[in-house]
Short mmCIF file of C-alpha atoms in Angstrom, two decimals:
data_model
loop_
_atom_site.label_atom_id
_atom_site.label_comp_id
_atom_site.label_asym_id
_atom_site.label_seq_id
_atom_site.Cartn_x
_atom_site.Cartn_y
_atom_site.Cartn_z
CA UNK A 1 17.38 -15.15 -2.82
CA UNK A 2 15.17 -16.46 -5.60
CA UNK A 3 12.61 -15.21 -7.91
CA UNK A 4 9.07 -17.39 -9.04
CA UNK A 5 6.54 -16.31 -11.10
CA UNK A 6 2.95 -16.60 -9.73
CA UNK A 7 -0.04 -17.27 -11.82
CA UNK A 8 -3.13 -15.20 -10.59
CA UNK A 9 -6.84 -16.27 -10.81
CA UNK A 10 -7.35 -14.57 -14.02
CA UNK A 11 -3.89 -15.53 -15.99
CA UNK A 12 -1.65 -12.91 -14.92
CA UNK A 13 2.08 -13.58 -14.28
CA UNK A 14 3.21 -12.27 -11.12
CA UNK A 15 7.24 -11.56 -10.49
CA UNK A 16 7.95 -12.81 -7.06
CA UNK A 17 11.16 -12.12 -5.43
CA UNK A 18 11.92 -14.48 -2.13
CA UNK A 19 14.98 -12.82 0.06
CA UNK A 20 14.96 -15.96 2.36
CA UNK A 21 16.76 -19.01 1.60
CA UNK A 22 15.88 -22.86 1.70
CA UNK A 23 13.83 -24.20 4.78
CA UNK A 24 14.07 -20.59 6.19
CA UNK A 25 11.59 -20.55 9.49
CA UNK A 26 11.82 -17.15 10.29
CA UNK A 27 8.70 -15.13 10.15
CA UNK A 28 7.95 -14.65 6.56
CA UNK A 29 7.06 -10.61 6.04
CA UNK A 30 5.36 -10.16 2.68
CA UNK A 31 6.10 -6.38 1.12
CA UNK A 32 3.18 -4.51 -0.86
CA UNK A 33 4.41 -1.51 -2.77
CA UNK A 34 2.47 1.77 -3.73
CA UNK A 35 2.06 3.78 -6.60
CA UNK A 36 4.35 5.15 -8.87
CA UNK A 37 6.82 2.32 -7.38
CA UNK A 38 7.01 -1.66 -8.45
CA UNK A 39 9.25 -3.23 -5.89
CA UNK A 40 12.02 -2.15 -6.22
CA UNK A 41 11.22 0.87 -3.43
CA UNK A 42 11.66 -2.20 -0.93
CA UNK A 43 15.57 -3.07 -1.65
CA UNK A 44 16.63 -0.38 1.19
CA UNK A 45 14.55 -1.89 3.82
CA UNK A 46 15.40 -5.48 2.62
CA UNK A 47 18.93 -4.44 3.28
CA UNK A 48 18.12 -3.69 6.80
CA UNK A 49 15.67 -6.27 8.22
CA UNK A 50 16.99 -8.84 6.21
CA UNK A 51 19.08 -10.69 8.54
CA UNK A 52 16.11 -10.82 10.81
CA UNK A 53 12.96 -11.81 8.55
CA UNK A 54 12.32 -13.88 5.53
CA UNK A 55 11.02 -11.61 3.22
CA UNK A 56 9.51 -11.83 -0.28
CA UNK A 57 8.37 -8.89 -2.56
CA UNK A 58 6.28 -9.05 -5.70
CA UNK A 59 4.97 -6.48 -8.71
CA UNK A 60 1.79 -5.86 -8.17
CA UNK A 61 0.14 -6.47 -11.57
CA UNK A 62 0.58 -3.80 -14.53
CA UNK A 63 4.18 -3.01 -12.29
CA UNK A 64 7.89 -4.27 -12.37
CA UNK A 65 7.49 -7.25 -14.31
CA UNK A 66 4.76 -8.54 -14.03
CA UNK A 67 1.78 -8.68 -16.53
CA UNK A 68 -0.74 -6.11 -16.80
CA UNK A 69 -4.52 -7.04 -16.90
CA UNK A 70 -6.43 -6.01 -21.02
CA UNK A 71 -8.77 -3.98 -18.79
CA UNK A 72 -9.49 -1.39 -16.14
CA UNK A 73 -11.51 -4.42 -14.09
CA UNK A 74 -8.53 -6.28 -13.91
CA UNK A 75 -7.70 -3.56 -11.55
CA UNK A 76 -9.99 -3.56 -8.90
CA UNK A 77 -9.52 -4.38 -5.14
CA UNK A 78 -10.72 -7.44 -5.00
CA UNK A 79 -8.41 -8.48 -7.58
CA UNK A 80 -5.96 -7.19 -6.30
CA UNK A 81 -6.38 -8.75 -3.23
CA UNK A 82 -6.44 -12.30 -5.01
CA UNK A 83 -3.29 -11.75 -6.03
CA UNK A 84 -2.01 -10.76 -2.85
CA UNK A 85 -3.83 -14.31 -1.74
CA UNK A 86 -1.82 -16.09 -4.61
CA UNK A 87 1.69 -15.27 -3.45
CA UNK A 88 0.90 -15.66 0.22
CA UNK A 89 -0.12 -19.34 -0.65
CA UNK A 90 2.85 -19.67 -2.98
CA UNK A 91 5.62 -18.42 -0.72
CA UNK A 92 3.95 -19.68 2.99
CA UNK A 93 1.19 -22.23 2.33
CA UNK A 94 1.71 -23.79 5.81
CA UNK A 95 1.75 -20.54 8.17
CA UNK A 96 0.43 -17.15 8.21
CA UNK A 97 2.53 -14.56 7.30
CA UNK A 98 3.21 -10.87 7.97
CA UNK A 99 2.43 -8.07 5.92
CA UNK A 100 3.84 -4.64 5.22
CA UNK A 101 2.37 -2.34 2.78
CA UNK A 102 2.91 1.44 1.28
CA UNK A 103 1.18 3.86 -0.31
CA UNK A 104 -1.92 2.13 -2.63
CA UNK A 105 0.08 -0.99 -1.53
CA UNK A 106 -1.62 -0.49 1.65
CA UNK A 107 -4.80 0.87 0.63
CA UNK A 108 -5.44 -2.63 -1.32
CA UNK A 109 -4.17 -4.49 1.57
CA UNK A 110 -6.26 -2.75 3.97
CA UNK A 111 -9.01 -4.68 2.15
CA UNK A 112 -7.01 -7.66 2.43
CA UNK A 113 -7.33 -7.75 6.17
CA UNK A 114 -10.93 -6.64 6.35
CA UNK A 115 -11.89 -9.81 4.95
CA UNK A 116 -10.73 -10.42 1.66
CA UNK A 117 -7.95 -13.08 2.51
CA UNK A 118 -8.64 -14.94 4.99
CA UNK A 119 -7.26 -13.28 8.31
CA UNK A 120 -5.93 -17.18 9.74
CA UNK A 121 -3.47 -16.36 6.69
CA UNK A 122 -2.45 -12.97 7.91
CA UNK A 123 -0.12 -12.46 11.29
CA UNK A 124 0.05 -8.95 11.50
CA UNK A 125 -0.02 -5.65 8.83
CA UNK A 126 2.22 -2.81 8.80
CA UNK A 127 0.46 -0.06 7.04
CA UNK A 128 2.80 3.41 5.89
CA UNK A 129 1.05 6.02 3.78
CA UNK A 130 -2.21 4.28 2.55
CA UNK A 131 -5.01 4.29 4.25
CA UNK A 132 -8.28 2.64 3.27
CA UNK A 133 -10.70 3.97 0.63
CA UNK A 134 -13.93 2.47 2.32
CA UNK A 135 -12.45 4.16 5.54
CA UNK A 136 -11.39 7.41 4.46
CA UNK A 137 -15.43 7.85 3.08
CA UNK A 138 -16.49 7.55 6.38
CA UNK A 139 -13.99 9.40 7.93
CA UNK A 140 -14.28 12.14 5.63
CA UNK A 141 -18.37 12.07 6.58
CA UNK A 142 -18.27 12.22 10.03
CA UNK A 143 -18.31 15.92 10.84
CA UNK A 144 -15.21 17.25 13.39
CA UNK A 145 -16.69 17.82 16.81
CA UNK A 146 -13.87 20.94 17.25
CA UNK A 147 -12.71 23.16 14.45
CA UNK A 148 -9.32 21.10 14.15
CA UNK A 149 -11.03 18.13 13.00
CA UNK A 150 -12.68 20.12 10.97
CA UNK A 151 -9.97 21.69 9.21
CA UNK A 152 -8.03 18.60 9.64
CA UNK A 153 -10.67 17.02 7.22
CA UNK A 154 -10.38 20.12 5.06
CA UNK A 155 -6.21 19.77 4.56
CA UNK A 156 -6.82 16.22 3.90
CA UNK A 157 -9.72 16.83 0.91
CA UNK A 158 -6.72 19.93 -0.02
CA UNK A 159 -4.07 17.02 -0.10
CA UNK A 160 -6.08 14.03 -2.11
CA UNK A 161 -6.98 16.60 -5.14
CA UNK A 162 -4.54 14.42 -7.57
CA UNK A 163 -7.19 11.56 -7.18
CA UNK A 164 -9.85 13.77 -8.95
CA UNK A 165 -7.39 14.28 -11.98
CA UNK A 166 -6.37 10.89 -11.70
CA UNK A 167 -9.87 9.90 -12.79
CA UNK A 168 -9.35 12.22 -16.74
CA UNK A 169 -8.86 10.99 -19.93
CA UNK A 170 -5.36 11.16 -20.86
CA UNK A 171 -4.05 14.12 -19.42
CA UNK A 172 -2.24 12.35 -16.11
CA UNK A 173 -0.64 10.12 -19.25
CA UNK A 174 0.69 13.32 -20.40
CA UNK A 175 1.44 14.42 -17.52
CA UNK A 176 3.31 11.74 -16.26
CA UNK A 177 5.08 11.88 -20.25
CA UNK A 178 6.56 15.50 -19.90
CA UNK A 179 8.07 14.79 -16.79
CA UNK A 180 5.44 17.33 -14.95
CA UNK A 181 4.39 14.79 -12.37
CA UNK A 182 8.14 13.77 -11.57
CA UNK A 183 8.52 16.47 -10.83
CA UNK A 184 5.51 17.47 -8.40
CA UNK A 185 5.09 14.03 -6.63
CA UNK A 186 8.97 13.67 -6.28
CA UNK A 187 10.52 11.15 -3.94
CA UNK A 188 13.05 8.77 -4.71
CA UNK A 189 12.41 7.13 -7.97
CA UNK A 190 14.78 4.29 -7.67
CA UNK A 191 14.19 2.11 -10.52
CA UNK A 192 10.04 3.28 -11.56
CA UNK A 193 9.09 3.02 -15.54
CA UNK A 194 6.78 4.74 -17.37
CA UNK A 195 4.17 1.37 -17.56
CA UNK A 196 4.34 1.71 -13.85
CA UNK A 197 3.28 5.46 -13.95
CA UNK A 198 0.72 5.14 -17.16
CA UNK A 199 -0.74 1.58 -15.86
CA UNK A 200 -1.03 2.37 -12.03
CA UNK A 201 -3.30 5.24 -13.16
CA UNK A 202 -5.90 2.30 -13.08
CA UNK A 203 -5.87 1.64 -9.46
CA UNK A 204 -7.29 4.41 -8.83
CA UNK A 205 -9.88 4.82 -11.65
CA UNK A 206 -11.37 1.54 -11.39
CA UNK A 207 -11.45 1.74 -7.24
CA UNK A 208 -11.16 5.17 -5.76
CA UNK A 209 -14.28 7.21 -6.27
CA UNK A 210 -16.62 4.14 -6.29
CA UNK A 211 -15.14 3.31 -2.88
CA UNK A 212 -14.91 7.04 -1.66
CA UNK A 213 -18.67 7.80 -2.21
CA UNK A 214 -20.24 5.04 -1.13
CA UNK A 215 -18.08 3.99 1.64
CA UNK A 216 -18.52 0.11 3.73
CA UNK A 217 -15.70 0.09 6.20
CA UNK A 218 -15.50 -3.43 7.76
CA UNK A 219 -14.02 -4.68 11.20
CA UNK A 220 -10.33 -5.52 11.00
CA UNK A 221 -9.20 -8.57 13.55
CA UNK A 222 -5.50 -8.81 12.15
CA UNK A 223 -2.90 -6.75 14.29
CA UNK A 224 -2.18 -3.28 12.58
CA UNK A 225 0.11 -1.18 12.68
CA UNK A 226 -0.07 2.60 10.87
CA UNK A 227 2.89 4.32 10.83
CA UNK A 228 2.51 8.21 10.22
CA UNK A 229 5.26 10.32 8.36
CA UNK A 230 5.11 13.64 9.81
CA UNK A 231 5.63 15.02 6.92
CA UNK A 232 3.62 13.17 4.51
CA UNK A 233 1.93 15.82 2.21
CA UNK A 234 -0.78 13.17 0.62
CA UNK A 235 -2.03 11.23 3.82
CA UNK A 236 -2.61 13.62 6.85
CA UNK A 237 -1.45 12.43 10.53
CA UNK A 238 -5.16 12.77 11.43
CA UNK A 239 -6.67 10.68 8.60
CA UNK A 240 -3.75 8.03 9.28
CA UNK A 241 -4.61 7.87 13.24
CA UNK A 242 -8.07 8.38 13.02
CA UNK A 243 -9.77 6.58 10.13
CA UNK A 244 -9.22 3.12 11.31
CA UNK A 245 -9.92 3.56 15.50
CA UNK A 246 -13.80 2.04 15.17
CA UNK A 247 -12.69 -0.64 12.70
CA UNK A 248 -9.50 -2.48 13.92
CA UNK A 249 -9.48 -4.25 17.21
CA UNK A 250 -6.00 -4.01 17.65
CA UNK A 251 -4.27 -1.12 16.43
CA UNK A 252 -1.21 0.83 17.38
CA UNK A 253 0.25 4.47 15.50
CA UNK A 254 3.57 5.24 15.14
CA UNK A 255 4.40 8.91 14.10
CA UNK A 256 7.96 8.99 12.62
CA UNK A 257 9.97 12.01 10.68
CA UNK A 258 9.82 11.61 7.00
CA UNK A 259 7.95 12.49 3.77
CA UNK A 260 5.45 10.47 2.05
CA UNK A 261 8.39 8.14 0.43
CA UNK A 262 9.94 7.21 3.91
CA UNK A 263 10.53 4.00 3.01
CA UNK A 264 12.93 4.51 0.48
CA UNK A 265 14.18 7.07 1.88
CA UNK A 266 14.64 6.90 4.91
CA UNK A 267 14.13 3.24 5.41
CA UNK A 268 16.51 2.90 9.01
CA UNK A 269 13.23 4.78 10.78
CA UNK A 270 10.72 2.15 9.51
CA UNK A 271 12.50 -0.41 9.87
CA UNK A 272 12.90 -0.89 13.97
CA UNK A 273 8.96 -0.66 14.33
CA UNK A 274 8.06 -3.27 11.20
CA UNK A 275 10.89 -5.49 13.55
CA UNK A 276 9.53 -5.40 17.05
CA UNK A 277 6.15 -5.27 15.26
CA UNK A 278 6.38 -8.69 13.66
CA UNK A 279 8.31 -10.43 16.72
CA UNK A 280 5.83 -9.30 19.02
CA UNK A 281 3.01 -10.68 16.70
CA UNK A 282 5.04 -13.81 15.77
#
């Protein structure tokens, strides 16, 4: 195991953490993690599929420890994505590599692999728990031809109400600062800080309503995976499936027992699929 620091286009100091070891050549599985979480929510699964893949893990900016960006543009998606660019390059500069995401770790990469890094660099993804914004717009828009999808679309707009107060002034700060939220959005904390609550805020103020309301969903060629906790109380089954079927060429859902924070939790049921995924795909 090692840890780097990666320098991203605008300054930033990313904290890189590479499981492998020296001239490892086994496929190289690069780990995204969501919000409230730096990566540190990836140590269970590391534990598990470590023996069969290289894989590296890195704080997504404002996270862990790496640097946060002066301002709420530092933030955006496309930012984001160069970073994600930056430590692919660092870590695998010679050979595509595999990539797993969770929560608003997937919704960034999901722009990733619509075009934003370019897909020769990109194997396969593994997305749990975060769909994409440009794809949930449209998905959202398109009316339900039966009453489930319609009510299916209802639950979901029921279950993504904490983006709307997400977008206030300083109230989710003080939220997050009495303990209220830790309380609500539970889930194993493992080792989150308070700059990971406060500063992730930004992810979704600088990209979530833009994105939302004025959806552009673009064709995926990468491999995806979704896998669907059944129990997931922020991402609906139906959203999960359904958003991405006129977008991604190749695309295969997995529904699994679990809660929105399966991967920390119960990491042994992700980790067989992210596996055969990336050996099939390798």
């Amino acid at each position: 195991m090692s840890t780097l620091h990666v320098t991203t286009t605008d300054g930033l100091r990313l904290a890189v953490t590479d499981f492998g070891s020296p001239g490892d050549t086994r496929p190289t599985l690069v780990c995204v993690h969501g919000y409230p979480d730096n990566s540190s929510v990836w140590l269970p699964l590391v534990r598990i599929l470590g023996g069969d893949l290289r894989i590296v893990t890195y704080d997504v900016r404002g996270h862990g420890s790496s640097q946060a960006p002066a301002t709420r543009e530092g933030y955006l998606v496309e930012q984001l994505n160069a970073d994600l660019q930056a430590v692919i390059d660092t870590v695998s500069p010679a050979a595509p590599v595999h990539l797993l995401a969770h929560d608003w770790g997937s919704t960034q990469t999901w722009e990733a692999v619509a075009g934003n890094v370019p897909s020769e660099r990109i194997a396969s993804f593994t997305s749990i728990s975060g769909p994409s914004l440009d794809q949930t717009g449209a998905w959202l828009r398109t009316p339900g031809r039966t009453v489930r999808g319609v009510l299916a679309r209802l639950r979901q707009g029921a279950g993504s109400t904490y983006i709307g107060f997400f977008q206030a002034p300083l109230l989710p700060e003080l939220a997050w600062r009495s303990g209220l939220l830790d309380r609500i959005v539970g889930g194993s904390a493992l080792d989150r800080t308070r700059s990971d609550r406060i500063n992730g805020l930004e992810l979704y103020r600088a990209n979530a309503i833009a994105r939302m309301t004025r959806p552009r969903p673009r064709p995926v060629t990468v491999p995806v995976q979704v896998i669907a906790p059944i129990g997931d109380a922020y991402v609906s089954r139906a959203l999960a499936a359904e958003a991405p079927k006129p977008y991604v060429a190749d695309l295969t859902v997995h529904e699994i027992e679990g809660s929105h924070w399966v991967v920390a939790d119960h990491p042994e049921r992700v980790a067989p699929l992210v596996r055969d995924f990336v050996r099939a795909r390798s």
